[in-house]
PDB file of C-alpha atoms in Angstrom:
ATOM      1  CA  MET A   1     -67.220 -55.028  76.608  1.00 50.00           C
ATOM      2  CA  HIS A   2     -65.343 -52.416  75.025  1.00 50.00           C
ATOM      3  CA  ARG A   3     -62.987 -52.287  78.019  1.00 51.00           C
ATOM      4  CA  ARG A   4     -62.512 -56.103  77.632  1.00 51.00           C
ATOM      5  CA  LEU A   5     -61.610 -56.146  74.217  1.00 46.00           C
ATOM      6  CA  LEU A   6     -59.206 -53.184  75.003  1.00 47.00           C
ATOM      7  CA  LEU A   7     -57.787 -55.380  77.687  1.00 46.00           C
ATOM      8  CA  GLY A   8     -57.170 -58.406  75.744  1.00 50.00           C
ATOM      9  CA  SER A   9     -55.502 -56.373  72.608  1.00 48.00           C
ATOM     10  CA  ALA A  10     -52.993 -54.578  75.458  1.00 47.00           C
ATOM     11  CA  LEU A  11     -52.549 -58.171  76.988  1.00 49.00           C
ATOM     12  CA  ALA A  12     -51.830 -59.669  73.253  1.00 49.00           C
ATOM     13  CA  LEU A  13     -49.378 -56.871  72.169  1.00 49.00           C
ATOM     14  CA  PRO A  14     -46.768 -57.930  74.064  1.00 47.00           C
ATOM     15  CA  ALA A  15     -46.895 -61.419  72.672  1.00 44.00           C
ATOM     16  CA  LEU A  16     -47.317 -60.562  69.239  1.00 42.00           C
ATOM     17  CA  THR A  17     -44.088 -57.947  69.674  1.00 42.00           C
ATOM     18  CA  ALA A  18     -42.034 -60.913  71.270  1.00 42.00           C
ATOM     19  CA  ARG A  19     -42.767 -63.118  68.311  1.00 44.00           C
ATOM     20  CA  ALA A  20     -42.031 -60.492  65.847  1.00 47.00           C
ATOM     21  CA  GLN A  21     -38.943 -59.596  67.917  1.00 56.00           C
ATOM     22  CA  ALA A  22     -37.905 -63.129  68.401  1.00 69.00           C
ATOM     23  CA  PRO A  23     -33.992 -63.971  67.376  1.00 89.00           C
ATOM     24  CA  TYR A  24     -33.210 -65.529  64.339  1.00 97.00           C
ATOM     25  CA  PRO A  25     -32.735 -68.307  64.313  1.00 97.00           C
ATOM     26  CA  ASP A  26     -34.511 -69.955  67.488  1.00 95.00           C
ATOM     27  CA  ARG A  27     -34.804 -73.605  66.242  1.00 97.00           C
ATOM     28  CA  ALA A  28     -33.261 -75.826  63.570  1.00 98.00           C
ATOM     29  CA  ILE A  29     -32.670 -75.067  60.147  1.00 98.00           C
ATOM     30  CA  THR A  30     -33.347 -77.270  57.293  1.00 98.00           C
ATOM     31  CA  LEU A  31     -31.080 -76.648  54.000  1.00 98.00           C
ATOM     32  CA  VAL A  32     -32.957 -78.464  50.821  1.00 98.00           C
ATOM     33  CA  GLU A  33     -30.687 -79.507  48.077  1.00 96.00           C
ATOM     34  CA  GLY A  34     -32.037 -81.221  45.040  1.00 96.00           C
ATOM     35  CA  TYR A  35     -29.383 -83.506  44.193  1.00 93.00           C
ATOM     36  CA  PRO A  36     -28.968 -86.873  46.020  1.00 92.00           C
ATOM     37  CA  PRO A  37     -26.281 -88.095  48.582  1.00 92.00           C
ATOM     38  CA  GLY A  38     -22.897 -88.171  47.087  1.00 86.00           C
ATOM     39  CA  GLY A  39     -22.531 -85.853  44.478  1.00 86.00           C
ATOM     40  CA  VAL A  40     -20.525 -82.589  44.549  1.00 87.00           C
ATOM     41  CA  THR A  41     -23.474 -80.574  45.282  1.00 92.00           C
ATOM     42  CA  ASP A  42     -24.363 -82.977  48.282  1.00 93.00           C
ATOM     43  CA  LEU A  43     -20.713 -82.790  49.346  1.00 92.00           C
ATOM     44  CA  ALA A  44     -20.540 -79.023  49.717  1.00 94.00           C
ATOM     45  CA  SER A  45     -24.042 -78.465  50.869  1.00 96.00           C
ATOM     46  CA  ARG A  46     -22.899 -80.651  53.755  1.00 96.00           C
ATOM     47  CA  ALA A  47     -19.624 -79.118  53.822  1.00 95.00           C
ATOM     48  CA  VAL A  48     -20.820 -75.440  54.455  1.00 97.00           C
ATOM     49  CA  ALA A  49     -23.637 -76.451  56.902  1.00 97.00           C
ATOM     50  CA  GLU A  50     -21.214 -77.717  60.013  1.00 96.00           C
ATOM     51  CA  PRO A  51     -19.600 -74.234  60.099  1.00 97.00           C
ATOM     52  CA  MET A  52     -23.025 -72.466  59.337  1.00 98.00           C
ATOM     53  CA  SER A  53     -24.747 -74.260  62.384  1.00 98.00           C
ATOM     54  CA  ARG A  54     -21.545 -73.039  64.641  1.00 97.00           C
ATOM     55  CA  ALA A  55     -22.229 -69.592  63.467  1.00 97.00           C
ATOM     56  CA  LEU A  56     -25.739 -69.411  63.556  1.00 98.00           C
ATOM     57  CA  GLY A  57     -26.133 -71.485  67.254  1.00 97.00           C
ATOM     58  CA  VAL A  58     -28.659 -74.177  65.959  1.00 98.00           C
ATOM     59  CA  PRO A  59     -28.258 -77.387  63.824  1.00 98.00           C
ATOM     60  CA  VAL A  60     -28.167 -76.927  59.722  1.00 98.00           C
ATOM     61  CA  VAL A  61     -29.547 -80.008  58.583  1.00 98.00           C
ATOM     62  CA  VAL A  62     -29.127 -80.916  55.106  1.00 98.00           C
ATOM     63  CA  GLU A  63     -32.161 -82.573  53.616  1.00 98.00           C
ATOM     64  CA  ASN A  64     -31.883 -84.384  49.915  1.00 97.00           C
ATOM     65  CA  ARG A  65     -34.900 -83.928  48.121  1.00 97.00           C
ATOM     66  CA  PRO A  66     -34.210 -84.990  44.412  1.00 95.00           C
ATOM     67  CA  GLY A  67     -36.396 -84.883  41.148  1.00 94.00           C
ATOM     68  CA  ALA A  68     -37.473 -82.950  38.207  1.00 93.00           C
ATOM     69  CA  ALA A  69     -33.897 -81.619  37.391  1.00 92.00           C
ATOM     70  CA  THR A  70     -33.977 -80.297  41.184  1.00 95.00           C
ATOM     71  CA  SER A  71     -37.136 -78.154  40.879  1.00 96.00           C
ATOM     72  CA  VAL A  72     -38.621 -80.651  43.786  1.00 97.00           C
ATOM     73  CA  ALA A  73     -36.104 -79.321  46.061  1.00 97.00           C
ATOM     74  CA  ALA A  74     -36.700 -75.578  44.666  1.00 97.00           C
ATOM     75  CA  THR A  75     -39.949 -75.434  44.830  1.00 97.00           C
ATOM     76  CA  TYR A  76     -40.440 -76.942  48.461  1.00 97.00           C
ATOM     77  CA  GLY A  77     -37.825 -74.100  49.382  1.00 97.00           C
ATOM     78  CA  ALA A  78     -39.757 -71.414  47.665  1.00 97.00           C
ATOM     79  CA  ARG A  79     -43.128 -72.163  49.060  1.00 97.00           C
ATOM     80  CA  ALA A  80     -41.849 -72.848  52.719  1.00 98.00           C
ATOM     81  CA  ARG A  81     -42.486 -70.234  55.471  1.00 98.00           C
ATOM     82  CA  PRO A  82     -40.078 -67.097  54.845  1.00 98.00           C
ATOM     83  CA  ASP A  83     -38.926 -66.924  58.057  1.00 98.00           C
ATOM     84  CA  GLY A  84     -35.460 -68.412  57.380  1.00 98.00           C
ATOM     85  CA  HIS A  85     -35.575 -71.625  58.905  1.00 98.00           C
ATOM     86  CA  THR A  86     -36.033 -73.644  55.379  1.00 98.00           C
ATOM     87  CA  LEU A  87     -33.306 -72.709  53.281  1.00 98.00           C
ATOM     88  CA  VAL A  88     -32.370 -74.103  49.489  1.00 97.00           C
ATOM     89  CA  MET A  89     -29.233 -74.985  47.957  1.00 97.00           C
ATOM     90  CA  GLY A  90     -29.714 -74.009  44.375  1.00 97.00           C
ATOM     91  CA  THR A  91     -27.380 -74.561  41.214  1.00 97.00           C
ATOM     92  CA  THR A  92     -27.432 -73.473  37.524  1.00 97.00           C
ATOM     93  CA  THR A  93     -30.091 -75.675  36.696  1.00 97.00           C
ATOM     94  CA  LEU A  94     -32.401 -72.936  38.125  1.00 97.00           C
ATOM     95  CA  ALA A  95     -31.268 -71.057  35.219  1.00 97.00           C
ATOM     96  CA  ILE A  96     -31.694 -73.753  32.633  1.00 97.00           C
ATOM     97  CA  ASN A  97     -35.159 -75.202  33.868  1.00 96.00           C
ATOM     98  CA  GLN A  98     -36.731 -71.774  32.854  1.00 95.00           C
ATOM     99  CA  THR A  99     -36.427 -72.171  29.088  1.00 97.00           C
ATOM    100  CA  LEU A 100     -35.897 -76.293  28.741  1.00 96.00           C
ATOM    101  CA  GLN A 101     -38.388 -77.163  31.171  1.00 95.00           C
ATOM    102  CA  PRO A 102     -40.946 -74.267  31.737  1.00 94.00           C
ATOM    103  CA  ASN A 103     -43.446 -76.268  32.927  1.00 94.00           C
ATOM    104  CA  LEU A 104     -41.412 -76.958  36.178  1.00 94.00           C
ATOM    105  CA  THR A 105     -41.759 -74.762  39.302  1.00 95.00           C
ATOM    106  CA  PRO A 106     -40.512 -72.352  40.339  1.00 96.00           C
ATOM    107  CA  LYS A 107     -40.979 -70.710  37.065  1.00 95.00           C
ATOM    108  CA  ASP A 108     -39.355 -67.421  37.703  1.00 96.00           C
ATOM    109  CA  PRO A 109     -36.647 -68.625  40.526  1.00 97.00           C
ATOM    110  CA  ALA A 110     -35.329 -65.015  40.751  1.00 96.00           C
ATOM    111  CA  ARG A 111     -38.771 -63.529  41.755  1.00 97.00           C
ATOM    112  CA  GLU A 112     -39.751 -66.675  43.671  1.00 97.00           C
ATOM    113  CA  LEU A 113     -36.542 -67.294  46.233  1.00 98.00           C
ATOM    114  CA  ASP A 114     -34.250 -64.830  47.784  1.00 98.00           C
ATOM    115  CA  ALA A 115     -30.536 -64.977  46.990  1.00 98.00           C
ATOM    116  CA  ILE A 116     -28.290 -65.179  50.177  1.00 98.00           C
ATOM    117  CA  GLY A 117     -25.017 -65.824  48.613  1.00 97.00           C
ATOM    118  CA  THR A 118     -22.884 -68.078  46.211  1.00 96.00           C
ATOM    119  CA  VAL A 119     -21.098 -71.407  47.870  1.00 96.00           C
ATOM    120  CA  PHE A 120     -19.142 -72.714  45.209  1.00 94.00           C
ATOM    121  CA  ARG A 121     -18.528 -72.532  41.104  1.00 91.00           C
ATOM    122  CA  THR A 122     -16.436 -75.011  39.172  1.00 91.00           C
ATOM    123  CA  PRO A 123     -15.401 -74.857  35.754  1.00 94.00           C
ATOM    124  CA  PHE A 124     -15.090 -77.607  33.277  1.00 96.00           C
ATOM    125  CA  ILE A 125     -11.977 -79.570  31.706  1.00 97.00           C
ATOM    126  CA  LEU A 126     -12.227 -80.615  28.130  1.00 98.00           C
ATOM    127  CA  HIS A 127     -10.612 -83.971  27.861  1.00 98.00           C
ATOM    128  CA  VAL A 128     -10.320 -86.169  24.914  1.00 98.00           C
ATOM    129  CA  HIS A 129      -9.487 -89.989  24.556  1.00 98.00           C
ATOM    130  CA  PRO A 130      -5.844 -90.669  23.611  1.00 97.00           C
ATOM    131  CA  SER A 131      -6.818 -91.446  20.061  1.00 97.00           C
ATOM    132  CA  VAL A 132      -7.759 -88.190  19.247  1.00 98.00           C
ATOM    133  CA  PRO A 133      -5.132 -86.361  17.385  1.00 97.00           C
ATOM    134  CA  ALA A 134      -5.030 -83.368  19.034  1.00 98.00           C
ATOM    135  CA  ARG A 135      -2.920 -81.488  22.061  1.00 97.00           C
ATOM    136  CA  ASN A 136      -4.866 -78.225  22.108  1.00 98.00           C
ATOM    137  CA  VAL A 137      -8.220 -76.693  21.119  1.00 98.00           C
ATOM    138  CA  ALA A 138      -7.350 -75.278  17.966  1.00 98.00           C
ATOM    139  CA  GLU A 139      -6.064 -78.547  16.549  1.00 98.00           C
ATOM    140  CA  LEU A 140      -9.127 -79.933  18.230  1.00 98.00           C
ATOM    141  CA  ILE A 141     -11.283 -77.910  16.110  1.00 98.00           C
ATOM    142  CA  ALA A 142      -9.537 -78.548  12.938  1.00 98.00           C
ATOM    143  CA  HIS A 143      -9.740 -81.813  13.785  1.00 98.00           C
ATOM    144  CA  CYS A 144     -13.638 -81.559  13.930  1.00 98.00           C
ATOM    145  CA  LYS A 145     -13.808 -79.658  10.692  1.00 98.00           C
ATOM    146  CA  ALA A 146     -12.009 -82.269   8.859  1.00 98.00           C
ATOM    147  CA  ASN A 147     -14.450 -85.066  10.249  1.00 98.00           C
ATOM    148  CA  PRO A 148     -17.801 -83.395   9.967  1.00 98.00           C
ATOM    149  CA  GLY A 149     -20.354 -85.184  12.188  1.00 97.00           C
ATOM    150  CA  LYS A 150     -18.039 -88.106  13.133  1.00 98.00           C
ATOM    151  CA  VAL A 151     -16.773 -86.577  16.362  1.00 98.00           C
ATOM    152  CA  LEU A 152     -18.503 -87.437  19.299  1.00 98.00           C
ATOM    153  CA  PHE A 153     -19.002 -85.443  22.512  1.00 98.00           C
ATOM    154  CA  GLY A 154     -20.253 -87.339  25.785  1.00 98.00           C
ATOM    155  CA  SER A 155     -22.274 -85.282  28.447  1.00 97.00           C
ATOM    156  CA  PRO A 156     -23.961 -86.421  31.652  1.00 94.00           C
ATOM    157  CA  GLY A 157     -27.500 -85.689  30.192  1.00 95.00           C
ATOM    158  CA  THR A 158     -29.426 -83.500  27.798  1.00 96.00           C
ATOM    159  CA  GLY A 159     -29.731 -80.147  29.168  1.00 95.00           C
ATOM    160  CA  SER A 160     -27.032 -80.629  31.559  1.00 95.00           C
ATOM    161  CA  VAL A 161     -24.186 -77.343  31.910  1.00 96.00           C
ATOM    162  CA  SER A 162     -21.842 -79.947  30.258  1.00 97.00           C
ATOM    163  CA  HIS A 163     -24.382 -80.278  27.418  1.00 98.00           C
ATOM    164  CA  LEU A 164     -24.923 -76.920  27.134  1.00 98.00           C
ATOM    165  CA  CYS A 165     -21.144 -76.001  27.279  1.00 98.00           C
ATOM    166  CA  LEU A 166     -20.232 -78.023  24.323  1.00 97.00           C
ATOM    167  CA  GLU A 167     -23.573 -76.849  22.372  1.00 98.00           C
ATOM    168  CA  LEU A 168     -21.977 -73.045  23.015  1.00 98.00           C
ATOM    169  CA  PHE A 169     -18.378 -74.593  22.006  1.00 98.00           C
ATOM    170  CA  ARG A 170     -19.858 -76.090  18.572  1.00 98.00           C
ATOM    171  CA  SER A 171     -21.563 -72.899  17.648  1.00 98.00           C
ATOM    172  CA  ARG A 172     -18.614 -70.688  18.425  1.00 98.00           C
ATOM    173  CA  ALA A 173     -15.977 -72.875  16.813  1.00 98.00           C
ATOM    174  CA  GLY A 174     -18.431 -73.227  13.633  1.00 98.00           C
ATOM    175  CA  ILE A 175     -17.887 -77.211  13.921  1.00 98.00           C
ATOM    176  CA  ASP A 176     -20.203 -80.511  13.291  1.00 98.00           C
ATOM    177  CA  ILE A 177     -20.217 -82.499  16.081  1.00 98.00           C
ATOM    178  CA  VAL A 178     -22.605 -85.263  17.568  1.00 98.00           C
ATOM    179  CA  HIS A 179     -23.933 -85.297  21.112  1.00 98.00           C
ATOM    180  CA  VAL A 180     -23.937 -88.464  23.200  1.00 98.00           C
ATOM    181  CA  PRO A 181     -25.856 -87.909  26.502  1.00 97.00           C
ATOM    182  CA  TYR A 182     -25.537 -90.220  29.429  1.00 96.00           C
ATOM    183  CA  ARG A 183     -27.087 -90.718  32.701  1.00 91.00           C
ATOM    184  CA  GLY A 184     -24.471 -89.125  34.773  1.00 89.00           C
ATOM    185  CA  GLY A 185     -21.141 -88.009  34.749  1.00 89.00           C
ATOM    186  CA  ALA A 186     -19.357 -91.550  35.884  1.00 89.00           C
ATOM    187  CA  PRO A 187     -20.650 -93.217  32.481  1.00 94.00           C
ATOM    188  CA  ALA A 188     -19.331 -90.240  30.413  1.00 94.00           C
ATOM    189  CA  ALA A 189     -16.016 -90.535  31.665  1.00 93.00           C
ATOM    190  CA  LEU A 190     -16.114 -94.640  31.394  1.00 94.00           C
ATOM    191  CA  ASP A 191     -17.135 -94.415  27.560  1.00 97.00           C
ATOM    192  CA  LEU A 192     -14.530 -91.494  27.082  1.00 97.00           C
ATOM    193  CA  ARG A 193     -11.692 -93.656  28.369  1.00 96.00           C
ATOM    194  CA  GLN A 194     -12.464 -96.939  26.363  1.00 96.00           C
ATOM    195  CA  GLY A 195     -12.942 -94.572  23.241  1.00 97.00           C
ATOM    196  CA  ARG A 196     -16.786 -94.870  22.678  1.00 97.00           C
ATOM    197  CA  VAL A 197     -16.898 -91.014  22.775  1.00 98.00           C
ATOM    198  CA  HIS A 198     -13.890 -88.848  21.777  1.00 98.00           C
ATOM    199  CA  ALA A 199     -14.455 -85.805  23.736  1.00 98.00           C
ATOM    200  CA  VAL A 200     -16.157 -84.342  27.104  1.00 98.00           C
ATOM    201  CA  PHE A 201     -16.548 -81.421  28.742  1.00 98.00           C
ATOM    202  CA  GLN A 202     -16.494 -82.308  32.385  1.00 95.00           C
ATOM    203  CA  ALA A 203     -16.504 -81.276  35.828  1.00 91.00           C
ATOM    204  CA  ILE A 204     -13.199 -81.229  37.582  1.00 88.00           C
ATOM    205  CA  GLN A 205     -13.980 -84.020  40.274  1.00 84.00           C
ATOM    206  CA  GLU A 206     -15.200 -86.303  37.809  1.00 87.00           C
ATOM    207  CA  ALA A 207     -12.197 -85.905  35.428  1.00 92.00           C
ATOM    208  CA  LYS A 208      -9.521 -86.137  37.582  1.00 90.00           C
ATOM    209  CA  THR A 209      -9.464 -90.160  37.712  1.00 90.00           C
ATOM    210  CA  THR A 210      -8.652 -90.377  34.084  1.00 94.00           C
ATOM    211  CA  LEU A 211      -6.666 -87.427  33.608  1.00 95.00           C
ATOM    212  CA  SER A 212      -4.363 -88.636  36.563  1.00 93.00           C
ATOM    213  CA  ASP A 213      -3.857 -92.056  35.108  1.00 95.00           C
ATOM    214  CA  GLY A 214      -3.362 -90.916  31.567  1.00 95.00           C
ATOM    215  CA  GLY A 215      -6.872 -92.594  30.428  1.00 96.00           C
ATOM    216  CA  THR A 216      -7.629 -89.202  28.801  1.00 97.00           C
ATOM    217  CA  ARG A 217      -5.681 -86.481  27.665  1.00 98.00           C
ATOM    218  CA  GLY A 218      -6.772 -82.760  28.905  1.00 98.00           C
ATOM    219  CA  LEU A 219      -6.551 -79.753  26.643  1.00 98.00           C
ATOM    220  CA  ALA A 220      -8.082 -76.674  28.494  1.00 98.00           C
ATOM    221  CA  VAL A 221     -10.244 -75.418  31.259  1.00 97.00           C
ATOM    222  CA  THR A 222     -13.679 -73.296  30.701  1.00 97.00           C
ATOM    223  CA  ALA A 223     -12.378 -70.906  33.491  1.00 95.00           C
ATOM    224  CA  SER A 224     -10.766 -67.604  32.358  1.00 94.00           C
ATOM    225  CA  ALA A 225      -7.578 -68.376  33.456  1.00 94.00           C
ATOM    226  CA  PRO A 226      -5.451 -71.462  34.334  1.00 93.00           C
ATOM    227  CA  ILE A 227      -6.872 -73.427  37.401  1.00 90.00           C
ATOM    228  CA  ALA A 228      -5.190 -74.610  40.390  1.00 84.00           C
ATOM    229  CA  GLY A 229      -4.229 -78.468  40.047  1.00 87.00           C
ATOM    230  CA  TYR A 230      -4.454 -78.207  36.325  1.00 92.00           C
ATOM    231  CA  PRO A 231      -1.887 -75.096  35.737  1.00 94.00           C
ATOM    232  CA  GLU A 232      -0.701 -76.740  32.195  1.00 96.00           C
ATOM    233  CA  LEU A 233      -4.325 -76.503  30.899  1.00 97.00           C
ATOM    234  CA  PRO A 234      -4.736 -73.405  29.281  1.00 98.00           C
ATOM    235  CA  PRO A 235      -8.323 -71.677  29.161  1.00 98.00           C
ATOM    236  CA  VAL A 236     -10.164 -72.472  26.037  1.00 98.00           C
ATOM    237  CA  ALA A 237     -10.787 -68.564  25.687  1.00 98.00           C
ATOM    238  CA  GLN A 238      -7.384 -68.152  24.707  1.00 97.00           C
ATOM    239  CA  THR A 239      -8.629 -69.871  21.313  1.00 98.00           C
ATOM    240  CA  LEU A 240     -12.146 -68.730  21.381  1.00 98.00           C
ATOM    241  CA  PRO A 241     -12.322 -65.286  23.302  1.00 98.00           C
ATOM    242  CA  GLY A 242     -14.573 -64.556  25.870  1.00 96.00           C
ATOM    243  CA  PHE A 243     -15.622 -68.532  25.815  1.00 98.00           C
ATOM    244  CA  GLU A 244     -16.250 -69.209  30.021  1.00 97.00           C
ATOM    245  CA  VAL A 245     -18.436 -71.556  31.738  1.00 97.00           C
ATOM    246  CA  PHE A 246     -19.025 -72.326  35.225  1.00 95.00           C
ATOM    247  CA  PHE A 247     -21.266 -74.735  37.329  1.00 95.00           C
ATOM    248  CA  TRP A 248     -22.276 -72.575  40.370  1.00 96.00           C
ATOM    249  CA  GLN A 249     -24.221 -73.368  43.708  1.00 97.00           C
ATOM    250  CA  GLY A 250     -25.896 -71.157  45.630  1.00 97.00           C
ATOM    251  CA  LEU A 251     -28.002 -70.656  49.170  1.00 98.00           C
ATOM    252  CA  PHE A 252     -31.565 -69.075  48.440  1.00 98.00           C
ATOM    253  CA  ALA A 253     -34.358 -68.511  50.894  1.00 98.00           C
ATOM    254  CA  PRO A 254     -38.266 -68.134  49.897  1.00 98.00           C
ATOM    255  CA  ALA A 255     -39.197 -64.720  48.401  1.00 98.00           C
ATOM    256  CA  GLY A 256     -40.031 -62.342  51.153  1.00 98.00           C
ATOM    257  CA  THR A 257     -37.635 -63.339  53.710  1.00 98.00           C
ATOM    258  CA  PRO A 258     -37.030 -60.265  56.187  1.00 98.00           C
ATOM    259  CA  ALA A 259     -33.559 -58.409  55.501  1.00 97.00           C
ATOM    260  CA  PRO A 260     -32.243 -59.110  58.883  1.00 97.00           C
ATOM    261  CA  VAL A 261     -32.854 -62.848  58.468  1.00 98.00           C
ATOM    262  CA  ILE A 262     -31.047 -62.833  55.238  1.00 97.00           C
ATOM    263  CA  ALA A 263     -28.260 -60.704  56.038  1.00 97.00           C
ATOM    264  CA  ARG A 264     -27.638 -63.088  59.438  1.00 97.00           C
ATOM    265  CA  ALA A 265     -27.849 -66.167  57.097  1.00 98.00           C
ATOM    266  CA  ALA A 266     -25.272 -64.621  54.810  1.00 97.00           C
ATOM    267  CA  ALA A 267     -23.198 -63.888  57.446  1.00 97.00           C
ATOM    268  CA  ALA A 268     -22.963 -67.580  58.439  1.00 98.00           C
ATOM    269  CA  LEU A 269     -22.454 -68.529  55.183  1.00 97.00           C
ATOM    270  CA  ARG A 270     -19.296 -66.250  54.583  1.00 97.00           C
ATOM    271  CA  THR A 271     -17.871 -67.670  57.634  1.00 96.00           C
ATOM    272  CA  ALA A 272     -18.021 -71.015  55.937  1.00 96.00           C
ATOM    273  CA  THR A 273     -16.996 -70.142  52.855  1.00 96.00           C
ATOM    274  CA  GLU A 274     -14.031 -68.226  54.128  1.00 96.00           C
ATOM    275  CA  ASP A 275     -12.401 -70.874  56.380  1.00 94.00           C
ATOM    276  CA  ALA A 276      -9.306 -71.799  55.122  1.00 94.00           C
ATOM    277  CA  ALA A 277      -9.017 -75.403  55.776  1.00 93.00           C
ATOM    278  CA  LEU A 278     -12.663 -76.086  54.301  1.00 93.00           C
ATOM    279  CA  ARG A 279     -11.586 -74.105  51.208  1.00 93.00           C
ATOM    280  CA  ALA A 280      -8.412 -76.349  50.900  1.00 90.00           C
ATOM    281  CA  ARG A 281     -10.097 -79.452  51.778  1.00 88.00           C
ATOM    282  CA  MET A 282     -12.856 -78.622  48.938  1.00 88.00           C
ATOM    283  CA  ALA A 283     -10.120 -77.571  46.387  1.00 84.00           C
ATOM    284  CA  ASP A 284      -8.983 -81.004  46.734  1.00 79.00           C
ATOM    285  CA  GLN A 285     -12.320 -82.150  45.542  1.00 76.00           C
ATOM    286  CA  GLY A 286     -12.112 -79.531  42.511  1.00 73.00           C
ATOM    287  CA  VAL A 287     -14.496 -77.205  44.074  1.00 83.00           C
ATOM    288  CA  GLU A 288     -13.422 -73.640  44.512  1.00 85.00           C
ATOM    289  CA  LEU A 289     -15.792 -71.954  47.557  1.00 92.00           C
ATOM    290  CA  VAL A 290     -16.793 -68.592  46.492  1.00 90.00           C
ATOM    291  CA  SER A 291     -17.549 -65.936  49.272  1.00 87.00           C
ATOM    292  CA  GLY A 292     -19.979 -64.230  46.845  1.00 85.00           C
ATOM    293  CA  ASP A 293     -22.656 -61.888  48.401  1.00 91.00           C
ATOM    294  CA  ALA A 294     -26.309 -61.831  47.361  1.00 95.00           C
ATOM    295  CA  ALA A 295     -25.666 -59.669  44.218  1.00 95.00           C
ATOM    296  CA  MET A 296     -23.082 -62.132  42.881  1.00 94.00           C
ATOM    297  CA  LEU A 297     -25.583 -64.691  43.021  1.00 97.00           C
ATOM    298  CA  ARG A 298     -28.477 -63.059  41.893  1.00 97.00           C
ATOM    299  CA  ASP A 299     -26.477 -61.810  38.598  1.00 96.00           C
ATOM    300  CA  ALA A 300     -25.341 -65.467  38.008  1.00 96.00           C
ATOM    301  CA  LEU A 301     -28.946 -66.519  37.889  1.00 97.00           C
ATOM    302  CA  VAL A 302     -30.259 -63.812  35.742  1.00 97.00           C
ATOM    303  CA  ASN A 303     -27.204 -63.648  33.226  1.00 97.00           C
ATOM    304  CA  ASP A 304     -27.262 -67.615  33.165  1.00 97.00           C
ATOM    305  CA  THR A 305     -30.980 -67.673  32.500  1.00 97.00           C
ATOM    306  CA  ARG A 306     -30.773 -65.187  29.551  1.00 97.00           C
ATOM    307  CA  ARG A 307     -27.456 -67.124  28.225  1.00 97.00           C
ATOM    308  CA  TRP A 308     -28.351 -70.642  28.522  1.00 98.00           C
ATOM    309  CA  GLY A 309     -31.774 -69.854  27.245  1.00 97.00           C
ATOM    310  CA  ASP A 310     -30.125 -68.421  24.063  1.00 98.00           C
ATOM    311  CA  VAL A 311     -28.144 -71.608  23.405  1.00 98.00           C
ATOM    312  CA  ILE A 312     -31.163 -73.911  24.061  1.00 98.00           C
ATOM    313  CA  ARG A 313     -33.377 -71.964  21.673  1.00 97.00           C
ATOM    314  CA  GLU A 314     -30.527 -71.698  19.070  1.00 97.00           C
ATOM    315  CA  ALA A 315     -29.387 -75.605  19.297  1.00 96.00           C
ATOM    316  CA  ASN A 316     -33.195 -76.443  19.411  1.00 96.00           C
ATOM    317  CA  ILE A 317     -32.680 -78.902  22.712  1.00 96.00           C
ATOM    318  CA  ARG A 318     -35.653 -80.553  23.697  1.00 92.00           C
ATOM    319  CA  LEU A 319     -36.004 -83.375  26.307  1.00 88.00           C
ATOM    320  CA  GLU A 320     -37.337 -86.348  25.162  1.00 72.00           C
TER     321      GLU A 320
END
C-alpha cells in the first residue's frame, strides 16, 4: 500500500508541475468593466483590448457589468480566481465608493485588487452658459460671491467625480453655489446649453460639442497645464494654486494574482497604451492614454481615496 501511494504521488507530480508552469494566458481573458456600452470607459476598454489580445495571443473579451456605482464589476473581478484570466477595469469610483457608499464591495480595493497599470486619465473643462458674465475663473468666482446661492452648477450625478470637483472648487474658492445633479453628463450638458444651469465641470468628450458650436463658453481646465485641443483654456490652478482633478481608469487583477502574470498583463497593456495610432485616435475623443505602471495606479487609488473622502465628509455628501 505504501509503495502504491508513493507511486501515485510520483505520477501525479509531473501533472501538478505542468499545471503550475502552464504558460499565461492559456485561454481567453475576460475584461470586466462597470459601465454600460457606449461611454468613454467602455470605449477605452475596447480600444486597449484589441492590441492586448494581439500581444497576449488570446482573445481579450470586454464584459459589461454595470450597476451599484461600478461595484458589481469590481466585486466580480475581486472574487474571481487570481490566475489573470479575469481582469477588471477600475476607475476613480473605486476611491469614491469607500467613503460615499461604504456598504458596497470591494470595501478596500487597494487590498482586494492588484494594480496592473493605468489606461487613461482625463481632466474636466469648466464651461458656462454664455449669459454668465465671466471670461475666466477669477471673474466666475467674483460673480458667485456677488450672487450667493444663485449660481447653479450641474453635474452628472451626486458623488460623481464632476460633483466632487465642483465641491472642491466651492471649498477652495470660498463661494456659495447650488449643486444640481443629473442622471448623466448628456442631460447636464443639455440644460447648460439651455441656461437652466450656469456652469458644469465636464469631461472633454461631453463638453466638446457645445464648446465647438458656441452653446457654452470654456473658462478653464482642471489639468495643471493647458491640454491638447483647448490650448486657449488656462488651468484652474492659475487662480486656485494646486487645483488639479482627473478622472482615471486602470486595469486590475484579483488580489493574489502571481507576479509573473501581473507583469505579462502589464506588458500587454503598455503595448496598447503606447501605440501611437491608438493614442491619436483616443485623443480625438478627449482621452489621454497613459502608460502608467502598477505603482502609479496604486498611488492614484490611495491618494484619491483620501482626497475625495475628505471632500465627501467636509461637504456632508449623501446619496438619497
